[in-house]
């Protein structure tokens, strides 16, 4: 599903975020990328979603060489991924339902079918009752659950999350971790970058240290 | 195809929502566009009215054809017959040289002069109404008539036509210049509005890109916004011109009565109205396109 072959990423003016990295994550696998701040976790996930391009090596996602993708092909790659960001990236002028609907609107889903999918996703993360609420009215944990609902509404086969529990208290973080676990159990491959790999004891751990596999 | 239509519907609704989200800003932008477009549109309406008035009240331009002095009457009659059959001539009137002499003799101050002449100095003449009274057509007809045998001189009575034509040309040029300048103004207004939209929607654009939005998907609502703003601005311009026409109709009617002219100020024609609104929408779209190219980049 994800293959990194001698991948390097260098930021100007010559900072090596990932000097040379090799690993593979299979279909339906649950992997945690752990490491201290600045270890290269976020960079690695950005390379998977083509938010960044590798400086060297090959990144394969679902068999596609992400680094060689043309600019106009990148959106179609991202539509097959579920992305959850540390800062959620919710739209605060739209309600919960509209936020979760966004990926389906982008993909041009018929409204009735899209609404069904959105409600199903909100139900899975326990936000169906709050579909009309604005994000500002949600707690940190609820905002993160909304971000997860938005990530899975497209029914991707790969869910990627960057520090999804970073700003949450321990109890809320455990709830959010359970949601990822639930999605993994229905066959979705999950890759979570986190400093707290203890939240996902059953997941395969890929530890990073200064951009190298530890 | 259905997905594409859904995306267009969503983009259109989003553009409408953005337009109505800040009603005061939208109203002021529409007024600025409306007033800018009303000036050339009003100028066009006035020009059309002047043209209509001129064609109704001014005499038709004519061509005078003079035979040579030694041309016998038979030659004049032959020319007369040819002129009757000429496709470029609507009507022709023969003026015999004797009639001209008699008319001159009765003219004040000329009688004594005419009396001392030993022979009639006036030639046979024709007064011609051309089928097409545009200056170019009259010039061409005059050239054609000059080639007829025994024709000494052909005179165009089209000075006023030329003056009116020149004035109308000046008016049209002025209106076109105004339209170009204010059209650029409309593009600038839309450009700036879209720039502000892009700035305020920066986060939505970024999130949409991360969730798989194509460039077309991101740009589409802005295009609709520009088109809608231009379209509505065009309607405002049309309404301003219509109101001005209604307002001016009374005073213009009174003035026309004083000059015994049957004239009423006509509003913009349906074609001109449609053109105004369509052009406004196109210019709005152009403003959006330029702004997106500048501010959304690649």
XYZ file of C-alpha atoms in Angstrom:
512
model
C 0.000 0.000 0.000
C 2.746 2.440 0.995
C 6.359 1.911 -0.013
C 9.268 4.219 0.714
C 12.367 3.320 -1.318
C 15.496 5.258 -0.345
C 13.397 8.343 0.173
C 15.063 11.564 1.182
C 13.603 14.999 1.813
C 15.731 18.054 2.137
C 14.363 21.540 2.920
C 16.267 24.674 2.034
C 18.861 25.693 3.050
C 20.033 22.068 3.212
C 18.119 20.706 6.209
C 17.697 16.919 5.888
C 14.269 16.056 7.289
C 14.572 12.488 5.977
C 18.108 11.505 4.878
C 17.372 8.028 3.445
C 14.429 5.932 4.489
C 13.062 2.548 3.434
C 9.918 0.879 4.684
C 6.634 -0.627 3.576
C 3.112 -0.615 5.001
C 0.769 -3.312 3.693
C -2.952 -3.293 2.865
C -5.153 -3.043 5.946
C -2.171 -2.593 8.272
C -2.268 -0.376 11.364
C 1.016 1.492 11.755
C 2.128 4.149 14.178
C 4.985 6.433 13.240
C 6.517 7.608 16.447
C 9.354 9.866 17.357
C 10.170 13.091 19.115
C 9.257 16.481 17.754
C 11.236 17.159 14.571
C 11.888 13.451 13.931
C 10.329 13.710 10.475
C 6.911 12.162 11.177
C 4.876 14.957 9.582
C 7.233 15.161 6.615
C 6.771 11.463 6.015
C 2.975 11.783 5.995
C 3.158 14.848 3.751
C 5.136 12.778 1.251
C 2.397 10.119 1.242
C -0.306 12.735 0.514
C 1.854 14.550 -2.058
C 1.771 17.697 0.056
C 5.547 17.535 -0.256
C 7.641 15.894 -2.982
C 10.648 13.719 -2.129
C 14.085 15.104 -2.907
C 15.262 11.581 -3.757
C 13.944 8.020 -3.894
C 10.478 6.734 -4.652
C 7.246 6.963 -2.657
C 4.592 4.508 -3.836
C 1.002 4.850 -2.617
C -1.536 2.357 -3.943
C 1.008 1.561 -6.655
C 1.339 5.193 -7.760
C 4.713 6.929 -7.718
C 3.664 10.007 -5.766
C 6.836 11.942 -6.522
C 6.312 11.579 -10.257
C 2.619 12.521 -10.225
C 1.668 15.457 -12.392
C 0.187 18.410 -10.531
C -3.289 17.827 -11.931
C -3.230 14.150 -10.830
C -2.532 14.957 -7.164
C -6.196 15.765 -6.267
C -7.295 12.318 -7.460
C -4.634 10.654 -5.277
C -5.844 12.624 -2.241
C -9.474 11.664 -2.866
C -8.479 8.065 -2.168
C -6.805 8.950 1.125
C -8.351 9.963 4.403
C -6.327 12.784 5.926
C -6.583 13.927 9.522
C -4.498 16.892 10.561
C -3.155 17.910 13.923
C -4.984 21.268 13.676
C -8.058 19.590 12.142
C -8.366 22.210 9.376
C -12.104 22.575 9.795
C -14.054 25.361 8.117
C -15.485 27.475 10.887
C -18.123 29.155 8.732
C -19.766 25.783 7.988
C -21.582 23.465 10.332
C -20.597 19.926 11.252
C -22.618 18.359 8.440
C -21.217 20.746 5.798
C -17.645 20.177 6.985
C -18.039 16.425 6.721
C -19.710 16.848 3.321
C -16.771 18.763 1.795
C -14.812 15.778 0.349
C -17.990 14.439 -1.257
C -18.847 17.845 -2.761
C -15.318 17.985 -4.139
C -15.764 14.529 -5.666
C -19.143 15.593 -7.123
C -21.316 13.106 -5.252
C -25.101 13.362 -5.752
C -26.485 15.249 -2.722
C -28.799 12.479 -1.486
C -26.105 9.795 -1.575
C -23.597 12.231 -0.042
C -25.968 13.111 2.815
C -26.393 9.390 3.626
C -22.648 8.885 3.728
C -22.071 11.989 5.854
C -24.661 10.898 8.417
C -23.152 7.410 8.519
C -19.672 8.870 9.120
C -20.947 11.272 11.788
C -22.748 8.391 13.443
C -19.535 6.360 13.579
C -17.693 9.154 15.385
C -20.666 9.988 17.642
C -21.484 13.382 16.170
C -24.765 12.682 14.410
C -26.720 14.540 17.077
C -24.576 17.624 16.493
C -24.688 17.801 12.719
C -26.099 21.337 12.761
C -23.591 22.663 15.314
C -20.843 25.002 14.217
C -17.266 23.769 14.829
C -16.613 26.602 17.271
C -19.263 25.057 19.545
C -17.468 21.681 19.611
C -14.912 20.567 22.178
C -11.356 19.724 21.055
C -12.174 16.021 21.029
C -15.363 16.585 19.036
C -13.482 18.721 16.513
C -10.959 15.919 16.072
C -13.797 13.391 15.664
C -15.348 15.646 13.043
C -11.990 15.749 11.240
C -11.944 11.938 11.282
C -15.522 11.763 9.974
C -14.533 14.086 7.121
C -11.492 11.902 6.393
C -13.486 8.679 6.151
C -16.602 9.966 4.405
C -15.011 9.142 1.041
C -14.522 5.553 2.294
C -10.768 5.553 1.650
C -8.685 2.408 1.990
C -5.947 4.382 3.746
C -6.433 6.734 6.693
C -3.506 8.982 7.600
C -3.446 11.068 10.750
C -0.827 13.522 11.916
C -0.748 13.882 15.712
C -4.535 13.463 16.017
C -4.408 13.426 19.827
C -1.832 16.154 20.334
C -4.054 18.708 22.032
C -6.458 16.352 23.755
C -6.653 15.226 27.364
C -5.814 11.578 27.960
C -9.406 10.345 28.163
C -10.462 12.131 24.971
C -7.284 10.935 23.265
C -8.213 7.341 24.127
C -11.691 7.860 22.619
C -10.166 9.229 19.431
C -7.657 6.353 19.314
C -10.556 3.917 19.593
C -12.169 5.458 16.519
C -9.008 4.761 14.499
C -9.011 1.238 15.863
C -12.655 0.800 14.752
C -11.827 1.868 11.226
C -8.849 -0.463 11.113
C -11.073 -3.331 12.160
C -13.277 -2.833 9.100
C -10.259 -3.162 6.788
C -8.983 0.386 6.471
C -5.208 0.763 6.608
C -4.378 3.341 9.293
C -1.137 5.270 9.631
C -0.901 7.566 12.625
C 2.018 9.833 13.381
C 2.148 10.434 17.114
C 4.551 11.161 19.929
C 2.385 8.932 22.151
C 2.537 5.489 20.568
C 1.222 3.995 23.830
C -2.284 4.942 22.697
C -2.030 2.314 19.963
C -0.312 -0.681 21.567
C -1.572 -3.162 18.969
C -0.214 -1.150 16.007
C 3.066 -1.785 14.244
C 5.523 0.841 15.413
C 7.801 2.649 12.987
C 10.116 4.759 15.112
C 11.899 7.747 13.653
C 14.909 9.518 15.042
C 16.245 12.548 13.204
C 14.651 11.314 9.988
C 16.060 7.793 10.229
C 14.360 4.557 11.230
C 15.316 3.868 14.830
C -21.241 14.353 -16.211
C -23.718 14.322 -13.304
C -20.849 14.861 -10.861
C -19.703 17.810 -12.969
C -23.213 19.303 -12.907
C -23.408 18.840 -9.130
C -20.090 20.626 -8.751
C -21.330 23.528 -10.893
C -24.549 23.736 -8.900
C -22.582 23.759 -5.633
C -20.174 26.395 -6.971
C -23.080 28.585 -8.112
C -24.819 28.279 -4.730
C -21.565 29.019 -2.920
C -21.052 32.135 -5.066
C -24.615 33.249 -4.245
C -23.960 32.647 -0.562
C -20.783 34.719 -0.694
C -22.650 37.518 -2.492
C -25.365 37.630 0.136
C -23.014 37.107 3.079
C -21.931 40.766 2.971
C -25.017 42.573 1.631
C -23.728 46.112 2.112
C -20.434 45.424 0.321
C -22.298 43.655 -2.457
C -24.789 46.516 -2.796
C -22.003 49.111 -3.004
C -20.093 47.059 -5.590
C -23.246 46.619 -7.674
C -23.972 50.351 -7.487
C -20.407 51.191 -8.560
C -20.657 48.766 -11.496
C -24.177 49.929 -12.340
C -23.261 53.611 -12.413
C -20.087 52.902 -14.404
C -22.031 50.980 -17.038
C -25.022 53.337 -17.031
C -22.891 56.156 -18.475
C -22.014 54.486 -21.813
C -25.401 52.748 -21.912
C -27.147 56.104 -21.398
C -24.914 57.638 -24.073
C -25.883 54.872 -26.486
C -29.560 55.444 -25.700
C -29.219 59.196 -26.341
C -27.347 58.595 -29.604
C -30.062 56.258 -30.822
C -32.638 58.922 -30.007
C -30.670 61.662 -31.804
C -30.367 59.450 -34.875
C -34.081 58.749 -34.781
C -34.874 62.453 -34.380
C -32.532 63.418 -37.242
C -34.018 60.885 -39.615
C -37.538 62.035 -38.761
C -37.088 65.792 -38.922
C -34.263 66.561 -41.375
C -34.977 66.886 -45.092
C -33.675 64.133 -47.335
C -30.366 64.936 -48.953
C -30.525 65.492 -52.704
C -28.241 65.590 -55.747
C -28.505 68.361 -58.355
C -27.451 67.467 -61.878
C -26.758 70.293 -64.401
C -26.639 69.745 -68.156
C -24.136 71.615 -70.307
C -25.424 74.948 -71.636
C -25.359 73.796 -75.249
C -27.246 70.543 -74.528
C -30.434 70.398 -76.603
C -33.715 69.577 -74.887
C -33.706 66.133 -76.504
C -30.447 65.352 -74.707
C -31.974 66.474 -71.400
C -35.025 64.294 -72.017
C -32.777 61.338 -72.774
C -30.877 61.876 -69.508
C -34.216 62.244 -67.691
C -35.326 58.863 -69.034
C -32.067 57.269 -67.932
C -32.345 58.739 -64.464
C -35.890 57.371 -64.069
C -34.566 53.876 -64.678
C -31.451 54.229 -62.493
C -31.572 51.764 -59.548
C -29.801 54.186 -57.207
C -32.430 56.885 -57.670
C -35.705 56.988 -55.745
C -37.218 60.090 -57.430
C -36.168 62.634 -60.011
C -37.557 66.041 -60.899
C -36.705 67.879 -64.135
C -36.108 71.653 -63.846
C -36.129 73.230 -67.372
C -33.725 76.124 -67.887
C -36.683 78.435 -68.717
C -38.234 77.762 -65.294
C -34.949 78.573 -63.584
C -34.656 81.849 -65.538
C -38.235 82.811 -64.651
C -37.649 81.991 -60.951
C -34.442 84.059 -60.901
C -36.132 86.978 -62.580
C -38.665 87.137 -59.751
C -35.956 86.914 -57.122
C -35.363 90.155 -55.330
C -32.367 92.072 -56.712
C -31.751 89.666 -59.567
C -34.499 90.789 -61.974
C -32.539 93.732 -63.421
C -29.424 91.626 -63.875
C -31.350 88.888 -65.633
C -33.041 91.447 -67.934
C -29.761 92.696 -69.385
C -28.611 89.201 -70.315
C -28.866 88.419 -74.025
C -29.357 84.685 -73.497
C -30.471 82.279 -70.802
C -27.359 81.493 -68.704
C -29.017 78.585 -66.844
C -28.777 74.970 -67.928
C -31.454 72.308 -67.742
C -31.229 70.612 -64.381
C -32.476 67.607 -62.432
C -33.115 67.312 -58.693
C -32.515 63.742 -57.613
C -33.575 61.886 -54.446
C -31.176 58.947 -54.020
C -32.380 55.551 -52.777
C -29.553 55.423 -50.252
C -28.791 58.806 -48.672
C -25.625 57.799 -46.826
C -22.695 60.054 -47.765
C -20.721 57.176 -49.287
C -23.623 56.007 -51.465
C -24.343 59.562 -52.587
C -20.708 60.100 -53.545
C -20.755 56.927 -55.602
C -24.008 57.894 -57.316
C -22.672 61.386 -58.110
C -19.562 59.880 -59.710
C -21.762 57.606 -61.767
C -23.976 60.500 -62.925
C -20.981 62.632 -63.911
C -20.168 60.069 -66.591
C -23.488 60.631 -68.397
C -23.229 62.510 -71.742
C -23.732 66.262 -71.782
C -23.703 66.437 -67.986
C -21.675 69.475 -66.965
C -21.846 69.364 -63.174
C -23.203 67.199 -60.385
C -23.667 68.806 -56.988
C -24.170 66.935 -53.738
C -26.482 68.667 -51.285
C -25.126 66.535 -48.484
C -23.145 68.923 -46.340
C -25.585 68.607 -43.452
C -25.596 64.831 -43.828
C -21.844 64.876 -43.528
C -21.988 67.131 -40.491
C -24.599 64.962 -38.816
C -22.645 61.873 -39.747
C -19.477 63.397 -38.295
C -21.331 64.373 -35.117
C -22.789 60.896 -34.749
C -19.372 59.386 -35.388
C -17.966 61.639 -32.669
C -20.794 60.598 -30.365
C -20.278 56.906 -31.108
C -16.534 57.238 -30.548
C -17.187 59.031 -27.269
C -19.594 56.329 -26.140
C -17.145 53.595 -27.196
C -14.308 55.314 -25.332
C -16.478 55.691 -22.256
C -17.557 52.053 -22.546
C -13.947 50.860 -22.782
C -12.796 53.013 -19.853
C -15.703 52.112 -17.609
C -15.563 48.482 -18.744
C -11.975 48.436 -17.523
C -13.340 49.973 -14.307
C -15.786 47.075 -13.962
C -12.988 44.575 -14.512
C -10.941 46.396 -11.847
C -13.831 46.324 -9.354
C -14.343 42.589 -9.893
C -10.590 41.988 -9.781
C -10.397 43.628 -6.373
C -13.522 41.942 -4.999
C -12.207 38.532 -6.025
C -8.802 39.373 -4.528
C -10.501 40.040 -1.195
C -12.564 36.866 -1.595
C -9.417 34.816 -2.206
C -7.809 36.326 0.888
C -10.817 35.646 3.103
C -11.296 32.136 1.706
C -7.595 31.256 1.946
C -8.229 28.571 4.580
C -11.089 27.003 2.637
C -8.923 26.906 -0.482
C -6.093 25.225 1.404
C -8.400 22.661 3.037
C -10.160 21.930 -0.249
C -6.812 21.294 -1.949
C -5.798 18.903 0.819
C -9.076 17.040 0.405
C -8.589 16.528 -3.326
C -10.076 19.615 -4.949
C -8.840 20.353 -8.452
C -7.873 23.881 -9.524
C -11.104 24.074 -11.529
C -13.153 23.167 -8.455
C -11.469 25.891 -6.411
C -11.756 28.546 -9.086
C -15.338 27.800 -10.124
C -17.162 29.657 -7.283
C -15.009 32.726 -7.894
C -15.859 32.697 -11.608
C -19.542 32.425 -10.765
C -19.119 35.248 -8.262
C -17.555 37.508 -10.922
C -20.183 36.590 -13.502
C -23.049 37.102 -11.062
C -21.671 40.404 -9.814
C -21.237 41.619 -13.393
C -24.688 40.389 -14.393
C -26.402 42.061 -11.434
C -24.339 45.220 -12.042
C -25.583 45.150 -15.641
C -29.170 44.978 -14.396
C -28.523 47.918 -12.078
C -27.090 49.894 -15.024
C -30.129 49.014 -17.123
C -32.451 50.114 -14.305
C -30.569 53.424 -13.915
C -30.856 54.159 -17.652
C -34.542 53.151 -17.643
C -35.291 55.435 -14.687
C -33.344 58.286 -16.285
C -35.337 57.789 -19.511
C -38.626 57.969 -17.609
C -37.418 61.035 -15.735
C -36.294 62.856 -18.888
C -39.287 61.835 -21.022
C -41.498 64.693 -19.734
C -39.086 67.621 -20.266
C -37.949 66.240 -23.653
C -41.577 65.877 -24.771
C -42.313 69.494 -23.792
C -39.249 70.705 -25.694
C -40.254 68.710 -28.773
C -43.742 70.248 -28.667
C -42.266 73.754 -28.620
C -40.418 72.916 -31.858
C -43.543 71.237 -33.288
C -41.703 67.933 -33.520
C -43.385 64.635 -32.833
C -40.709 63.013 -30.655
C -40.636 60.895 -27.513
C -37.480 59.699 -25.754
C -37.153 55.964 -26.410
C -35.576 53.648 -23.806
C -32.677 51.279 -24.605
C -33.741 48.784 -27.254
C -34.174 45.141 -26.253
C -30.998 44.249 -28.156
C -28.964 46.981 -26.466
C -30.367 45.992 -23.063
C -29.396 42.362 -23.572
C -25.976 43.403 -24.837
C -25.468 45.603 -21.772
C -26.292 42.832 -19.308
C -24.362 40.163 -21.216
C -21.309 42.399 -21.588
C -21.402 43.222 -17.868
C -21.444 39.501 -17.025
C -18.564 38.786 -19.425
C -16.496 41.645 -17.981
C -17.225 40.359 -14.473
C -15.999 36.929 -15.524
C -12.898 38.492 -17.087
C -12.155 40.398 -13.864
C -12.492 37.146 -11.921
C -10.204 35.309 -14.333
C -7.467 37.962 -14.144
C -7.727 38.151 -10.376
C -7.547 34.368 -9.940
C -4.552 34.192 -12.242
C -2.845 36.848 -10.139
C -3.890 35.805 -6.644
C -4.490 32.065 -6.785
C -1.535 31.337 -9.021
C -0.601 27.821 -9.976
